[in-house]
Amino acid sequence: MAASSRAQVLDLYRAMLRESKHFSAYNYRTYAVRRIRDAFRENKNVKDPVEIQALVNKAKRDLEIIRRQVHIGQMYSTDKLIIENQETPRT
Amino acid sequence: MLLRTAWRRAAAAVPVAPGPKSEAPTRGLRLRVADHAPQSAVPSDTATAPQAESVLRPLYMDVQATTPLDPRVLDAMLPYLVNYYGNPHSRTHAYGWESEAAMEHARQQVASLIGADPREIIFTSGATESNNIAIKGVARFYKSRKKHLITTQTEHKCVLDSCRSLEAEGFQVTYLPVKKSGIIDLKELEAAIQPDTSLVSVMTVNNEIGVKQPIAEIGRICSSRKVYFHTDAAQAVGKIPLDVNDMKIDLMSISGHKIYGPKGVGAIYIRRRPRVRVEALQSGGGQERGMRSGTVPTPLVVGLGAACEVAQQEMEYDHKRISKLAERLTQKIMRSLPDVVMNGDPEHHYPGCINLSFAYVEGESLLMALKDVALSSGSACTSASLEPSYVLRAIGTDEDLAHSSIRFGIGRFTTEEEVDYTVEKCIHHVKRLREMSPLWEMVQDGIDLKSIKWTQH
């Protein structure tokens, strides 16, 4: 497989953020979005293609984890937290 | 593939975010009703709940009591709860082999976090069991020659209780006092070590005030005096870097549910070189090298292993974030309120555990007022009794300040919004409660409360 291109990495980033916003638990949702942003930002200057591929593979596995856990969270969802009504749609 | 799409369709039918629904799984405690403008105060009977009622859960700021499961941990555990349900000690079939492989992988993950060898990790039911094994096991094994143990006054109840039960068996225990900062005096420790001391037990990070004991120094002292060193690292593992070889630790207790893992599982690290001999507390089929018989709960240990691996990866990121949030919380509160004391050494301190005493405010009433935030004053295991925490008493806090203490816990999933909300409510209620307090009035008038002679009636 050819090395991951910038476009593929960005697609992965967008897919992960999109999926994470569906977490029904406030704490999981905010953590996932924040962590994904910070992790991609932290690694944006990695040049070694082997390392990039390893990071991309890990991100793909994490995306699958997020998908599964979002489903489970939705199946067992409960009431919102006290601050969710006041919160601006920032996270 | 077909099943996958069907499942996805079914899941999509479930609403994304929980709206007001009358048939919602009401396993959660109905705690607080959101005030909608047209409705008057809704009574607590939810049987006749109107459609527009929604109940909101409090913020969770009590991570020292327990932590939520990290989604990555739950994801690792589920296959072992659904399909791979074999007993890891079944040697004759694939179910056993796959379960054993998972258990050994988890063992490696736990060992890697603390710099140990996987053969030195024994799975238990939690840090309480690990503490019992460490203290009673070591003491009883060496009881023919060594009858003395040393611990501190700020240890967790299970350590203190184990020592008390050993005293009843004829052992001698020294409970070292701590300085005002909460840290032990190393010279006192050295002076307390006798020729017949078998074990020193000092917790790494205190669960009530968050102080970090000088573990590396204590390890050095114990190793030079040939005394075993046990540390209850339940609150420290995965949060601060620990290495059992650098710190010369011989035994360590690990708790699953303090590091975003499942409840009901923990581990004990028992050094093999030089070998630490421990008398097993639980007899049975000889599992876990004979140290802890009983079927190892594969899903739970897989969860513990995954939690340790995630903690190792996230330690630096989490520590940075939690330090920032802790600074924000403490600064905001201390800037807006006078007479607030932080308990515990400010420097040798784990940032995620902040214990503040608000003078002239009763701790329980503040906790009740902060009903939208899940907080605690003192540890969960002593919260049933009304006496102030023994940890606060050990660091020399005045009785009245000890009653006014609240513990704020900041964890991996805590957000800035939650911290700001907690701070705002805390400041508001402390001010309100102080307004109502006659003691506060007297202090404002310049009266020194210590000089008052309270009369008996």
PDB file of N, CA, C and O in Angstrom, chain B residues 311-377:
ATOM      1  N   ALA B 311      -2.789   4.451  30.335  1.00  0.00           N
ATOM      2  CA  ALA B 311      -2.199   5.395  31.288  1.00  0.00           C
ATOM      3  C   ALA B 311      -0.751   5.691  30.924  1.00  0.00           C
ATOM      4  O   ALA B 311      -0.296   6.832  31.008  1.00  0.00           O
ATOM      5  N   GLN B 312      -0.028   4.659  30.500  1.00  0.00           N
ATOM      6  CA  GLN B 312       1.369   4.864  30.138  1.00  0.00           C
ATOM      7  C   GLN B 312       1.486   5.809  28.952  1.00  0.00           C
ATOM      8  O   GLN B 312       2.330   6.693  28.914  1.00  0.00           O
ATOM      9  N   GLN B 313       0.565   5.647  27.980  1.00  0.00           N
ATOM     10  CA  GLN B 313       0.618   6.508  26.797  1.00  0.00           C
ATOM     11  C   GLN B 313       0.187   7.923  27.119  1.00  0.00           C
ATOM     12  O   GLN B 313       0.688   8.890  26.571  1.00  0.00           O
ATOM     13  N   GLU B 314      -0.807   8.051  28.010  1.00  0.00           N
ATOM     14  CA  GLU B 314      -1.423   9.356  28.249  1.00  0.00           C
ATOM     15  C   GLU B 314      -0.856  10.085  29.460  1.00  0.00           C
ATOM     16  O   GLU B 314      -1.311  11.180  29.777  1.00  0.00           O
ATOM     17  N   MET B 315       0.109   9.496  30.141  1.00  0.00           N
ATOM     18  CA  MET B 315       0.542  10.072  31.418  1.00  0.00           C
ATOM     19  C   MET B 315       0.983  11.528  31.300  1.00  0.00           C
ATOM     20  O   MET B 315       0.548  12.384  32.068  1.00  0.00           O
ATOM     21  N   GLU B 316       1.830  11.798  30.320  1.00  0.00           N
ATOM     22  CA  GLU B 316       2.361  13.160  30.211  1.00  0.00           C
ATOM     23  C   GLU B 316       1.261  14.153  29.842  1.00  0.00           C
ATOM     24  O   GLU B 316       1.137  15.220  30.448  1.00  0.00           O
ATOM     25  N   TYR B 317       0.448  13.784  28.867  1.00  0.00           N
ATOM     26  CA  TYR B 317      -0.628  14.667  28.404  1.00  0.00           C
ATOM     27  C   TYR B 317      -1.604  14.950  29.549  1.00  0.00           C
ATOM     28  O   TYR B 317      -1.982  16.097  29.806  1.00  0.00           O
ATOM     29  N   ASP B 318      -2.010  13.870  30.246  1.00  0.00           N
ATOM     30  CA  ASP B 318      -2.960  14.025  31.347  1.00  0.00           C
ATOM     31  C   ASP B 318      -2.367  14.889  32.455  1.00  0.00           C
ATOM     32  O   ASP B 318      -3.042  15.764  33.001  1.00  0.00           O
ATOM     33  N   HIS B 319      -1.108  14.630  32.784  1.00  0.00           N
ATOM     34  CA  HIS B 319      -0.499  15.356  33.898  1.00  0.00           C
ATOM     35  C   HIS B 319      -0.439  16.853  33.610  1.00  0.00           C
ATOM     36  O   HIS B 319      -0.747  17.679  34.464  1.00  0.00           O
ATOM     37  N   LYS B 320      -0.089  17.163  32.362  1.00  0.00           N
ATOM     38  CA  LYS B 320      -0.022  18.580  31.970  1.00  0.00           C
ATOM     39  C   LYS B 320      -1.390  19.237  32.096  1.00  0.00           C
ATOM     40  O   LYS B 320      -1.538  20.325  32.657  1.00  0.00           O
ATOM     41  N   ARG B 321      -2.393  18.565  31.561  1.00  0.00           N
ATOM     42  CA  ARG B 321      -3.749  19.121  31.572  1.00  0.00           C
ATOM     43  C   ARG B 321      -4.292  19.256  32.978  1.00  0.00           C
ATOM     44  O   ARG B 321      -4.862  20.276  33.347  1.00  0.00           O
ATOM     45  N   ILE B 322      -4.107  18.192  33.760  1.00  0.00           N
ATOM     46  CA  ILE B 322      -4.655  18.195  35.115  1.00  0.00           C
ATOM     47  C   ILE B 322      -3.958  19.265  35.962  1.00  0.00           C
ATOM     48  O   ILE B 322      -4.611  19.956  36.751  1.00  0.00           O
ATOM     49  N   SER B 323      -2.650  19.441  35.751  1.00  0.00           N
ATOM     50  CA  SER B 323      -1.940  20.491  36.501  1.00  0.00           C
ATOM     51  C   SER B 323      -2.519  21.852  36.175  1.00  0.00           C
ATOM     52  O   SER B 323      -2.739  22.681  37.058  1.00  0.00           O
ATOM     53  N   LYS B 324      -2.779  22.082  34.892  1.00  0.00           N
ATOM     54  CA  LYS B 324      -3.331  23.381  34.468  1.00  0.00           C
ATOM     55  C   LYS B 324      -4.700  23.619  35.095  1.00  0.00           C
ATOM     56  O   LYS B 324      -4.988  24.693  35.613  1.00  0.00           O
ATOM     57  N   LEU B 325      -5.558  22.581  35.046  1.00  0.00           N
ATOM     58  CA  LEU B 325      -6.902  22.721  35.594  1.00  0.00           C
ATOM     59  C   LEU B 325      -6.866  22.899  37.107  1.00  0.00           C
ATOM     60  O   LEU B 325      -7.638  23.689  37.664  1.00  0.00           O
ATOM     61  N   ALA B 326      -5.956  22.198  37.761  1.00  0.00           N
ATOM     62  CA  ALA B 326      -5.841  22.308  39.217  1.00  0.00           C
ATOM     63  C   ALA B 326      -5.404  23.717  39.602  1.00  0.00           C
ATOM     64  O   ALA B 326      -5.937  24.311  40.550  1.00  0.00           O
ATOM     65  N   GLU B 327      -4.441  24.233  38.867  1.00  0.00           N
ATOM     66  CA  GLU B 327      -3.969  25.603  39.092  1.00  0.00           C
ATOM     67  C   GLU B 327      -5.127  26.575  38.929  1.00  0.00           C
ATOM     68  O   GLU B 327      -5.337  27.463  39.755  1.00  0.00           O
ATOM     69  N   ARG B 328      -5.910  26.366  37.876  1.00  0.00           N
ATOM     70  CA  ARG B 328      -7.049  27.244  37.600  1.00  0.00           C
ATOM     71  C   ARG B 328      -8.042  27.214  38.763  1.00  0.00           C
ATOM     72  O   ARG B 328      -8.478  28.255  39.241  1.00  0.00           O
ATOM     73  N   LEU B 329      -8.370  26.007  39.215  1.00  0.00           N
ATOM     74  CA  LEU B 329      -9.347  25.859  40.295  1.00  0.00           C
ATOM     75  C   LEU B 329      -8.861  26.530  41.568  1.00  0.00           C
ATOM     76  O   LEU B 329      -9.566  27.336  42.182  1.00  0.00           O
ATOM     77  N   THR B 330      -7.629  26.203  41.964  1.00  0.00           N
ATOM     78  CA  THR B 330      -7.105  26.730  43.224  1.00  0.00           C
ATOM     79  C   THR B 330      -6.958  28.247  43.169  1.00  0.00           C
ATOM     80  O   THR B 330      -7.361  28.957  44.089  1.00  0.00           O
ATOM     81  N   GLN B 331      -6.395  28.737  42.061  1.00  0.00           N
ATOM     82  CA  GLN B 331      -6.192  30.185  41.950  1.00  0.00           C
ATOM     83  C   GLN B 331      -7.509  30.936  42.002  1.00  0.00           C
ATOM     84  O   GLN B 331      -7.651  31.920  42.710  1.00  0.00           O
ATOM     85  N   LYS B 332      -8.489  30.477  41.238  1.00  0.00           N
ATOM     86  CA  LYS B 332      -9.775  31.180  41.192  1.00  0.00           C
ATOM     87  C   LYS B 332     -10.422  31.213  42.571  1.00  0.00           C
ATOM     88  O   LYS B 332     -10.934  32.238  42.996  1.00  0.00           O
ATOM     89  N   ILE B 333     -10.411  30.076  43.277  1.00  0.00           N
ATOM     90  CA  ILE B 333     -11.054  30.034  44.591  1.00  0.00           C
ATOM     91  C   ILE B 333     -10.301  30.915  45.572  1.00  0.00           C
ATOM     92  O   ILE B 333     -10.898  31.719  46.291  1.00  0.00           O
ATOM     93  N   MET B 334      -8.972  30.792  45.584  1.00  0.00           N
ATOM     94  CA  MET B 334      -8.219  31.531  46.590  1.00  0.00           C
ATOM     95  C   MET B 334      -8.219  33.025  46.320  1.00  0.00           C
ATOM     96  O   MET B 334      -8.100  33.825  47.239  1.00  0.00           O
ATOM     97  N   ARG B 335      -8.374  33.393  45.042  1.00  0.00           N
ATOM     98  CA  ARG B 335      -8.412  34.826  44.738  1.00  0.00           C
ATOM     99  C   ARG B 335      -9.741  35.427  45.174  1.00  0.00           C
ATOM    100  O   ARG B 335      -9.811  36.586  45.544  1.00  0.00           O
ATOM    101  N   SER B 336     -10.832  34.637  45.093  1.00  0.00           N
ATOM    102  CA  SER B 336     -12.152  35.194  45.379  1.00  0.00           C
ATOM    103  C   SER B 336     -12.582  35.046  46.820  1.00  0.00           C
ATOM    104  O   SER B 336     -13.513  35.709  47.250  1.00  0.00           O
ATOM    105  N   LEU B 337     -11.956  34.119  47.562  1.00  0.00           N
ATOM    106  CA  LEU B 337     -12.394  33.889  48.937  1.00  0.00           C
ATOM    107  C   LEU B 337     -11.221  34.014  49.894  1.00  0.00           C
ATOM    108  O   LEU B 337     -10.156  33.457  49.638  1.00  0.00           O
ATOM    109  N   PRO B 338     -11.421  34.738  50.995  1.00  0.00           N
ATOM    110  CA  PRO B 338     -10.367  34.753  52.021  1.00  0.00           C
ATOM    111  C   PRO B 338     -10.489  33.522  52.910  1.00  0.00           C
ATOM    112  O   PRO B 338     -11.489  32.812  52.849  1.00  0.00           O
ATOM    113  N   ASP B 339      -9.477  33.283  53.721  1.00  0.00           N
ATOM    114  CA  ASP B 339      -9.522  32.214  54.713  1.00  0.00           C
ATOM    115  C   ASP B 339      -9.798  30.842  54.107  1.00  0.00           C
ATOM    116  O   ASP B 339     -10.662  30.105  54.574  1.00  0.00           O
ATOM    117  N   VAL B 340      -9.067  30.534  53.033  1.00  0.00           N
ATOM    118  CA  VAL B 340      -9.140  29.184  52.461  1.00  0.00           C
ATOM    119  C   VAL B 340      -7.749  28.581  52.593  1.00  0.00           C
ATOM    120  O   VAL B 340      -6.755  29.210  52.224  1.00  0.00           O
ATOM    121  N   VAL B 341      -7.681  27.364  53.134  1.00  0.00           N
ATOM    122  CA  VAL B 341      -6.390  26.716  53.355  1.00  0.00           C
ATOM    123  C   VAL B 341      -6.299  25.474  52.489  1.00  0.00           C
ATOM    124  O   VAL B 341      -7.239  24.676  52.458  1.00  0.00           O
ATOM    125  N   MET B 342      -5.163  25.315  51.802  1.00  0.00           N
ATOM    126  CA  MET B 342      -4.985  24.069  51.063  1.00  0.00           C
ATOM    127  C   MET B 342      -4.235  23.091  51.962  1.00  0.00           C
ATOM    128  O   MET B 342      -3.171  23.419  52.489  1.00  0.00           O
ATOM    129  N   ASN B 343      -4.811  21.920  52.163  1.00  0.00           N
ATOM    130  CA  ASN B 343      -4.190  20.928  53.028  1.00  0.00           C
ATOM    131  C   ASN B 343      -3.177  20.112  52.252  1.00  0.00           C
ATOM    132  O   ASN B 343      -3.461  19.617  51.182  1.00  0.00           O
ATOM    133  N   GLY B 344      -1.996  19.977  52.835  1.00  0.00           N
ATOM    134  CA  GLY B 344      -0.968  19.170  52.171  1.00  0.00           C
ATOM    135  C   GLY B 344       0.088  20.059  51.534  1.00  0.00           C
ATOM    136  O   GLY B 344      -0.158  21.189  51.163  1.00  0.00           O
ATOM    137  N   ASP B 345       1.260  19.496  51.416  1.00  0.00           N
ATOM    138  CA  ASP B 345       2.390  20.221  50.851  1.00  0.00           C
ATOM    139  C   ASP B 345       2.081  20.700  49.430  1.00  0.00           C
ATOM    140  O   ASP B 345       1.692  19.909  48.589  1.00  0.00           O
ATOM    141  N   PRO B 346       2.270  21.981  49.148  1.00  0.00           N
ATOM    142  CA  PRO B 346       1.944  22.465  47.795  1.00  0.00           C
ATOM    143  C   PRO B 346       2.932  22.007  46.732  1.00  0.00           C
ATOM    144  O   PRO B 346       2.588  21.953  45.559  1.00  0.00           O
ATOM    145  N   GLU B 347       4.155  21.646  47.162  1.00  0.00           N
ATOM    146  CA  GLU B 347       5.153  21.280  46.163  1.00  0.00           C
ATOM    147  C   GLU B 347       5.153  19.788  45.859  1.00  0.00           C
ATOM    148  O   GLU B 347       5.061  19.377  44.713  1.00  0.00           O
ATOM    149  N   HIS B 348       5.220  18.946  46.898  1.00  0.00           N
ATOM    150  CA  HIS B 348       5.235  17.493  46.697  1.00  0.00           C
ATOM    151  C   HIS B 348       3.792  17.019  46.709  1.00  0.00           C
ATOM    152  O   HIS B 348       3.313  16.443  47.686  1.00  0.00           O
ATOM    153  N   HIS B 349       3.134  17.280  45.608  1.00  0.00           N
ATOM    154  CA  HIS B 349       1.693  17.147  45.597  1.00  0.00           C
ATOM    155  C   HIS B 349       1.234  16.663  44.226  1.00  0.00           C
ATOM    156  O   HIS B 349       1.759  17.117  43.201  1.00  0.00           O
ATOM    157  N   TYR B 350       0.310  15.718  44.205  1.00  0.00           N
ATOM    158  CA  TYR B 350      -0.259  15.313  42.922  1.00  0.00           C
ATOM    159  C   TYR B 350      -1.365  16.305  42.607  1.00  0.00           C
ATOM    160  O   TYR B 350      -2.311  16.443  43.389  1.00  0.00           O
ATOM    161  N   PRO B 351      -1.290  17.016  41.468  1.00  0.00           N
ATOM    162  CA  PRO B 351      -2.235  18.111  41.209  1.00  0.00           C
ATOM    163  C   PRO B 351      -3.704  17.715  41.156  1.00  0.00           C
ATOM    164  O   PRO B 351      -4.568  18.541  41.455  1.00  0.00           O
ATOM    165  N   GLY B 352      -3.996  16.478  40.814  1.00  0.00           N
ATOM    166  CA  GLY B 352      -5.395  16.119  40.619  1.00  0.00           C
ATOM    167  C   GLY B 352      -6.210  15.949  41.884  1.00  0.00           C
ATOM    168  O   GLY B 352      -7.405  15.685  41.812  1.00  0.00           O
ATOM    169  N   CYS B 353      -5.568  16.067  43.054  1.00  0.00           N
ATOM    170  CA  CYS B 353      -6.298  15.896  44.305  1.00  0.00           C
ATOM    171  C   CYS B 353      -6.108  17.146  45.132  1.00  0.00           C
ATOM    172  O   CYS B 353      -5.031  17.380  45.655  1.00  0.00           O
ATOM    173  N   ILE B 354      -7.141  17.959  45.225  1.00  0.00           N
ATOM    174  CA  ILE B 354      -7.018  19.239  45.925  1.00  0.00           C
ATOM    175  C   ILE B 354      -7.933  19.219  47.132  1.00  0.00           C
ATOM    176  O   ILE B 354      -9.145  19.063  46.988  1.00  0.00           O
ATOM    177  N   ASN B 355      -7.350  19.390  48.305  1.00  0.00           N
ATOM    178  CA  ASN B 355      -8.150  19.383  49.526  1.00  0.00           C
ATOM    179  C   ASN B 355      -8.098  20.777  50.134  1.00  0.00           C
ATOM    180  O   ASN B 355      -7.042  21.249  50.529  1.00  0.00           O
ATOM    181  N   LEU B 356      -9.243  21.435  50.136  1.00  0.00           N
ATOM    182  CA  LEU B 356      -9.293  22.810  50.655  1.00  0.00           C
ATOM    183  C   LEU B 356     -10.153  22.875  51.895  1.00  0.00           C
ATOM    184  O   LEU B 356     -11.203  22.225  51.950  1.00  0.00           O
ATOM    185  N   SER B 357      -9.718  23.670  52.867  1.00  0.00           N
ATOM    186  CA  SER B 357     -10.542  23.922  54.047  1.00  0.00           C
ATOM    187  C   SER B 357     -11.057  25.352  53.984  1.00  0.00           C
ATOM    188  O   SER B 357     -10.276  26.292  53.847  1.00  0.00           O
ATOM    189  N   PHE B 358     -12.363  25.491  54.075  1.00  0.00           N
ATOM    190  CA  PHE B 358     -12.978  26.826  54.041  1.00  0.00           C
ATOM    191  C   PHE B 358     -13.344  27.204  55.471  1.00  0.00           C
ATOM    192  O   PHE B 358     -14.286  26.655  56.029  1.00  0.00           O
ATOM    193  N   ALA B 359     -12.604  28.123  56.044  1.00  0.00           N
ATOM    194  CA  ALA B 359     -12.850  28.485  57.439  1.00  0.00           C
ATOM    195  C   ALA B 359     -14.222  29.080  57.626  1.00  0.00           C
ATOM    196  O   ALA B 359     -14.735  29.796  56.754  1.00  0.00           O
ATOM    197  N   TYR B 360     -14.810  28.787  58.772  1.00  0.00           N
ATOM    198  CA  TYR B 360     -16.123  29.301  59.192  1.00  0.00           C
ATOM    199  C   TYR B 360     -17.269  28.754  58.353  1.00  0.00           C
ATOM    200  O   TYR B 360     -18.363  29.311  58.336  1.00  0.00           O
ATOM    201  N   VAL B 361     -17.020  27.668  57.619  1.00  0.00           N
ATOM    202  CA  VAL B 361     -18.093  27.020  56.857  1.00  0.00           C
ATOM    203  C   VAL B 361     -18.073  25.551  57.209  1.00  0.00           C
ATOM    204  O   VAL B 361     -17.002  24.945  57.269  1.00  0.00           O
ATOM    205  N   GLU B 362     -19.220  24.971  57.448  1.00  0.00           N
ATOM    206  CA  GLU B 362     -19.270  23.558  57.795  1.00  0.00           C
ATOM    207  C   GLU B 362     -19.190  22.724  56.507  1.00  0.00           C
ATOM    208  O   GLU B 362     -19.944  22.964  55.564  1.00  0.00           O
ATOM    209  N   GLY B 363     -18.282  21.781  56.474  1.00  0.00           N
ATOM    210  CA  GLY B 363     -18.015  21.018  55.256  1.00  0.00           C
ATOM    211  C   GLY B 363     -19.224  20.297  54.710  1.00  0.00           C
ATOM    212  O   GLY B 363     -19.514  20.321  53.514  1.00  0.00           O
ATOM    213  N   GLU B 364     -19.983  19.651  55.608  1.00  0.00           N
ATOM    214  CA  GLU B 364     -21.142  18.886  55.153  1.00  0.00           C
ATOM    215  C   GLU B 364     -22.179  19.799  54.526  1.00  0.00           C
ATOM    216  O   GLU B 364     -22.798  19.458  53.517  1.00  0.00           O
ATOM    217  N   SER B 365     -22.385  20.971  55.130  1.00  0.00           N
ATOM    218  CA  SER B 365     -23.406  21.877  54.576  1.00  0.00           C
ATOM    219  C   SER B 365     -22.944  22.413  53.220  1.00  0.00           C
ATOM    220  O   SER B 365     -23.763  22.603  52.320  1.00  0.00           O
ATOM    221  N   LEU B 366     -21.652  22.614  53.060  1.00  0.00           N
ATOM    222  CA  LEU B 366     -21.151  23.062  51.756  1.00  0.00           C
ATOM    223  C   LEU B 366     -21.344  21.957  50.721  1.00  0.00           C
ATOM    224  O   LEU B 366     -21.753  22.216  49.588  1.00  0.00           O
ATOM    225  N   LEU B 367     -21.083  20.714  51.116  1.00  0.00           N
ATOM    226  CA  LEU B 367     -21.279  19.597  50.201  1.00  0.00           C
ATOM    227  C   LEU B 367     -22.737  19.489  49.777  1.00  0.00           C
ATOM    228  O   LEU B 367     -23.043  19.258  48.607  1.00  0.00           O
ATOM    229  N   MET B 368     -23.642  19.652  50.755  1.00  0.00           N
ATOM    230  CA  MET B 368     -25.069  19.585  50.435  1.00  0.00           C
ATOM    231  C   MET B 368     -25.467  20.720  49.511  1.00  0.00           C
ATOM    232  O   MET B 368     -26.255  20.562  48.593  1.00  0.00           O
ATOM    233  N   ALA B 369     -24.885  21.890  49.753  1.00  0.00           N
ATOM    234  CA  ALA B 369     -25.208  23.041  48.903  1.00  0.00           C
ATOM    235  C   ALA B 369     -24.705  22.814  47.475  1.00  0.00           C
ATOM    236  O   ALA B 369     -25.371  23.167  46.504  1.00  0.00           O
ATOM    237  N   LEU B 370     -23.545  22.190  47.358  1.00  0.00           N
ATOM    238  CA  LEU B 370     -22.989  21.927  46.032  1.00  0.00           C
ATOM    239  C   LEU B 370     -23.568  20.645  45.475  1.00  0.00           C
ATOM    240  O   LEU B 370     -22.842  19.739  45.071  1.00  0.00           O
ATOM    241  N   LYS B 371     -24.905  20.569  45.449  1.00  0.00           N
ATOM    242  CA  LYS B 371     -25.522  19.297  45.070  1.00  0.00           C
ATOM    243  C   LYS B 371     -25.381  18.986  43.588  1.00  0.00           C
ATOM    244  O   LYS B 371     -25.626  17.873  43.162  1.00  0.00           O
ATOM    245  N   ASP B 372     -24.995  19.982  42.790  1.00  0.00           N
ATOM    246  CA  ASP B 372     -24.828  19.725  41.367  1.00  0.00           C
ATOM    247  C   ASP B 372     -23.433  19.232  41.027  1.00  0.00           C
ATOM    248  O   ASP B 372     -23.125  19.037  39.851  1.00  0.00           O
ATOM    249  N   VAL B 373     -22.584  19.084  42.040  1.00  0.00           N
ATOM    250  CA  VAL B 373     -21.226  18.620  41.804  1.00  0.00           C
ATOM    251  C   VAL B 373     -20.975  17.461  42.759  1.00  0.00           C
ATOM    252  O   VAL B 373     -21.263  17.568  43.945  1.00  0.00           O
ATOM    253  N   ALA B 374     -20.453  16.372  42.227  1.00  0.00           N
ATOM    254  CA  ALA B 374     -20.167  15.213  43.068  1.00  0.00           C
ATOM    255  C   ALA B 374     -18.815  15.412  43.715  1.00  0.00           C
ATOM    256  O   ALA B 374     -17.786  15.331  43.055  1.00  0.00           O
ATOM    257  N   LEU B 375     -18.823  15.724  45.009  1.00  0.00           N
ATOM    258  CA  LEU B 375     -17.583  15.984  45.732  1.00  0.00           C
ATOM    259  C   LEU B 375     -17.559  15.160  46.994  1.00  0.00           C
ATOM    260  O   LEU B 375     -18.539  14.510  47.346  1.00  0.00           O
ATOM    261  N   SER B 376     -16.451  15.245  47.704  1.00  0.00           N
ATOM    262  CA  SER B 376     -16.362  14.520  48.957  1.00  0.00           C
ATOM    263  C   SER B 376     -15.521  15.312  49.931  1.00  0.00           C
ATOM    264  O   SER B 376     -14.700  16.134  49.530  1.00  0.00           O
ATOM    265  N   SER B 377     -15.758  15.069  51.221  1.00  0.00           N
ATOM    266  CA  SER B 377     -14.855  15.653  52.208  1.00  0.00           C
ATOM    267  C   SER B 377     -14.220  14.466  52.898  1.00  0.00           C
ATOM    268  O   SER B 377     -14.869  13.725  53.595  1.00  0.00           O
TER     269      SER B 377
END
